[in-house]
C-alpha cells in the first residue's frame, strides 16, 4: 500500500532512478514513481520542461511535503497507471518539499505550476493514492465506468486486427 523510505541514495538507488527516467521518457510522461515499475521505495523522478527545450530531470527520494499553499489549482491529470484516462484534479497550487537528491544531499524545493501538480501526484503514488481518489464519489464512479469502457473497446479493437 505505501512504499518504504530508502536508507540513503546509493548506487543501487541511482540505478533505479536512471531506469525510471528511461521508462518515463519512453512512455512519455512527466513523472514516475518507483512503485509504477513495481519497486515499493519512496523514490520518484520528474521532468516538466516543455517539449523541445533542454531536459531537466529531477530525482527525488524520501520526499516530505513541508507546506502547501491555501491557493488551489486545477489541472487535467493523467497517469501512466490508468492509461488514456484524464480528469481535472484540484490540489494546492504550491508546495515546499524536502527530499534527498541523486547525490544523497538533503534539498528543499519550492514547487508551483505543473511541477507542484506533478510532485503531489507522484508522492500520492508512494502512499498508494491515485488521482481519481481526489474526485468526488460520483465523479470517481463515472470515471471508472469510462475507463472500463475504454479498456473494453481497446480489447475489441485488438481482437478485430
Ligand atoms: O505523464 C504524466 N502526466 C501528468 C499530467 C498531469 C498531472 C500529472 C501527471 S503525471 C503523469 C505520469 C504519471 O503517471 N506519473 O505517476
Ligand atoms: Ni501517475
Short mmCIF file of C-alpha atoms and ligand atoms in Angstrom, two decimals:
data_model
loop_
_atom_site.label_atom_id
_atom_site.label_comp_id
_atom_site.label_asym_id
_atom_site.label_seq_id
_atom_site.Cartn_x
_atom_site.Cartn_y
_atom_site.Cartn_z
CA UNK A 1 0.00 0.00 0.00
CA UNK A 2 2.67 2.51 0.93
CA UNK A 3 6.28 2.50 -0.27
CA UNK A 4 9.30 2.26 2.04
CA UNK A 5 11.81 5.07 2.65
CA UNK A 6 15.32 4.49 1.32
CA UNK A 7 18.12 4.45 3.90
CA UNK A 8 20.29 6.57 1.63
CA UNK A 9 20.68 7.31 -2.06
CA UNK A 10 23.44 4.88 -3.03
CA UNK A 11 24.44 3.34 -6.37
CA UNK A 12 21.51 0.91 -6.25
CA UNK A 13 19.02 3.78 -5.86
CA UNK A 14 20.81 5.86 -8.53
CA UNK A 15 20.47 2.91 -10.94
CA UNK A 16 16.77 2.72 -10.04
CA UNK A 17 16.40 6.47 -10.71
CA UNK A 18 18.12 6.10 -14.11
CA UNK A 19 15.84 3.16 -15.04
CA UNK A 20 12.83 5.22 -14.01
CA UNK A 21 13.92 8.24 -16.08
CA UNK A 22 14.35 5.97 -19.11
CA UNK A 23 10.87 4.48 -18.60
CA UNK A 24 9.36 7.95 -18.02
CA UNK A 25 10.89 9.49 -21.16
CA UNK A 26 9.95 6.43 -23.23
CA UNK A 27 6.30 6.48 -22.09
CA UNK A 28 6.38 9.54 -22.45
CA UNK A 29 5.44 11.04 -19.11
CA UNK A 30 6.40 13.99 -16.93
CA UNK A 31 6.79 11.95 -13.74
CA UNK A 32 7.14 8.40 -12.45
CA UNK A 33 7.06 6.81 -9.01
CA UNK A 34 9.13 3.67 -8.29
CA UNK A 35 6.01 1.68 -7.40
CA UNK A 36 4.84 2.14 -11.01
CA UNK A 37 7.68 -0.14 -12.09
CA UNK A 38 6.99 -2.50 -9.20
CA UNK A 39 9.54 -1.17 -6.70
CA UNK A 40 7.93 -0.15 -3.39
CA UNK A 41 10.52 2.50 -2.46
CA UNK A 42 9.91 6.20 -1.81
CA UNK A 43 11.63 7.32 -5.00
CA UNK A 44 10.26 9.44 -7.86
CA UNK A 45 11.55 11.18 -10.96
CA UNK A 46 10.12 14.12 -12.90
CA UNK A 47 10.82 16.32 -15.89
CA UNK A 48 8.25 19.04 -16.54
CA UNK A 49 10.40 21.01 -19.02
CA UNK A 50 8.40 21.93 -22.14
CA UNK A 51 8.82 19.76 -25.23
CA UNK A 52 11.72 20.85 -27.39
CA UNK A 53 13.52 22.57 -24.51
CA UNK A 54 16.53 21.32 -22.52
CA UNK A 55 15.61 18.26 -20.48
CA UNK A 56 15.56 18.87 -16.72
CA UNK A 57 15.42 15.52 -14.91
CA UNK A 58 14.69 15.75 -11.18
CA UNK A 59 15.41 12.74 -8.95
CA UNK A 60 13.77 12.59 -5.54
CA UNK A 61 13.98 10.14 -2.62
CA UNK A 62 12.05 10.23 0.67
CA UNK A 63 10.04 13.36 -0.22
CA UNK A 64 8.24 15.18 2.59
CA UNK A 65 5.72 17.91 1.92
CA UNK A 66 6.65 20.68 4.38
CA UNK A 67 3.98 23.16 3.37
CA UNK A 68 1.15 23.59 0.89
CA UNK A 69 -0.48 26.84 -0.23
CA UNK A 70 -4.07 27.65 0.63
CA UNK A 71 -4.46 28.65 -3.01
CA UNK A 72 -5.67 25.75 -5.14
CA UNK A 73 -5.08 24.95 -8.80
CA UNK A 74 -6.96 22.70 -11.18
CA UNK A 75 -5.05 20.57 -13.68
CA UNK A 76 -6.14 17.96 -16.20
CA UNK A 77 -4.26 14.94 -14.87
CA UNK A 78 -3.39 11.64 -16.47
CA UNK A 79 -1.47 8.66 -15.11
CA UNK A 80 0.63 6.01 -16.77
CA UNK A 81 -1.02 3.51 -14.40
CA UNK A 82 -4.52 4.40 -15.71
CA UNK A 83 -3.87 4.62 -19.47
CA UNK A 84 -5.86 7.14 -21.52
CA UNK A 85 -7.99 8.42 -18.64
CA UNK A 86 -7.72 12.10 -17.75
CA UNK A 87 -9.72 14.13 -15.25
CA UNK A 88 -9.49 17.59 -13.73
CA UNK A 89 -7.99 17.42 -10.24
CA UNK A 90 -7.81 20.25 -7.69
CA UNK A 91 -4.73 20.44 -5.47
CA UNK A 92 -2.74 23.09 -3.59
CA UNK A 93 -1.20 25.40 -6.21
CA UNK A 94 2.20 25.49 -4.47
CA UNK A 95 4.14 23.29 -2.10
CA UNK A 96 7.52 23.06 -0.41
CA UNK A 97 9.14 19.62 -0.43
CA UNK A 98 12.21 18.30 1.41
CA UNK A 99 13.94 15.30 -0.15
CA UNK A 100 17.24 13.54 -0.87
CA UNK A 101 18.69 14.23 -4.30
CA UNK A 102 20.65 11.89 -6.58
CA UNK A 103 23.81 12.60 -4.53
CA UNK A 104 22.09 11.83 -1.21
CA UNK A 105 22.09 15.53 -0.27
CA UNK A 106 19.09 16.98 1.51
CA UNK A 107 17.31 19.56 -0.62
CA UNK A 108 14.26 21.77 -0.27
CA UNK A 109 12.33 22.68 -3.39
CA UNK A 110 9.53 25.21 -3.82
CA UNK A 111 7.11 23.94 -6.42
CA UNK A 112 4.44 25.77 -8.40
CA UNK A 113 2.55 25.24 -11.63
CA UNK A 114 2.90 21.85 -13.32
CA UNK A 115 5.81 20.89 -11.05
CA UNK A 116 3.61 21.32 -7.95
CA UNK A 117 0.87 19.20 -9.50
CA UNK A 118 3.33 16.55 -10.67
CA UNK A 119 5.22 16.14 -7.39
CA UNK A 120 1.96 15.86 -5.43
CA UNK A 121 0.72 13.27 -7.94
CA UNK A 122 3.97 11.28 -7.56
CA UNK A 123 4.04 11.50 -3.75
CA UNK A 124 0.44 10.22 -3.79
CA UNK A 125 1.70 7.12 -5.65
CA UNK A 126 4.20 6.49 -2.82
CA UNK A 127 1.20 6.48 -0.46
CA UNK A 128 -0.97 4.25 -2.66
CA UNK A 129 -3.17 7.12 -3.84
CA UNK A 130 -4.20 7.70 -7.47
CA UNK A 131 -5.51 10.96 -8.97
CA UNK A 132 -9.03 9.52 -9.23
CA UNK A 133 -9.03 9.22 -5.42
CA UNK A 134 -9.24 13.04 -5.32
CA UNK A 135 -12.55 13.06 -7.20
CA UNK A 136 -15.97 13.03 -5.55
CA UNK A 137 -17.51 9.54 -5.25
CA UNK A 138 -19.89 10.37 -8.10
CA UNK A 139 -17.10 11.54 -10.42
CA UNK A 140 -14.87 8.63 -9.44
CA UNK A 141 -17.61 6.10 -10.24
CA UNK A 142 -18.27 7.77 -13.62
CA UNK A 143 -14.55 7.89 -14.30
CA UNK A 144 -14.12 4.19 -13.52
CA UNK A 145 -17.02 3.36 -15.86
CA UNK A 146 -15.42 5.49 -18.60
CA UNK A 147 -12.08 3.73 -18.04
CA UNK A 148 -13.62 0.25 -18.20
CA UNK A 149 -15.48 1.17 -21.40
CA UNK A 150 -12.25 2.43 -22.98
CA UNK A 151 -10.45 -0.75 -21.96
CA UNK A 152 -13.24 -2.94 -23.41
CA UNK A 153 -13.08 -1.01 -26.69
CA UNK A 154 -9.30 -1.34 -26.79
CA UNK A 155 -9.55 -5.12 -26.33
CA UNK A 156 -12.25 -5.33 -29.00
CA UNK A 157 -10.12 -3.30 -31.45
CA UNK A 158 -7.18 -5.62 -30.79
CA UNK A 159 -9.29 -8.71 -31.39
CA UNK A 160 -10.51 -7.33 -34.74
CA UNK A 161 -6.98 -6.88 -36.10
O1 LIG B 1 2.85 11.90 -17.54
C1 LIG B 1 2.10 12.33 -16.65
N1 LIG B 1 1.42 13.49 -16.85
C2 LIG B 1 0.75 14.16 -15.85
C3 LIG B 1 -0.10 15.21 -16.22
C4 LIG B 1 -0.79 15.91 -15.26
C5 LIG B 1 -0.63 15.60 -13.93
C6 LIG B 1 0.20 14.56 -13.54
C7 LIG B 1 0.89 13.84 -14.49
S1 LIG B 1 1.97 12.57 -14.01
C8 LIG B 1 1.89 11.54 -15.42
C9 LIG B 1 2.85 10.38 -15.30
C10 LIG B 1 2.45 9.52 -14.11
O2 LIG B 1 1.52 8.78 -14.10
N2 LIG B 1 3.19 9.65 -13.04
O3 LIG B 1 2.87 8.96 -11.93
NI1 LIG B 2 0.72 8.58 -12.06
#
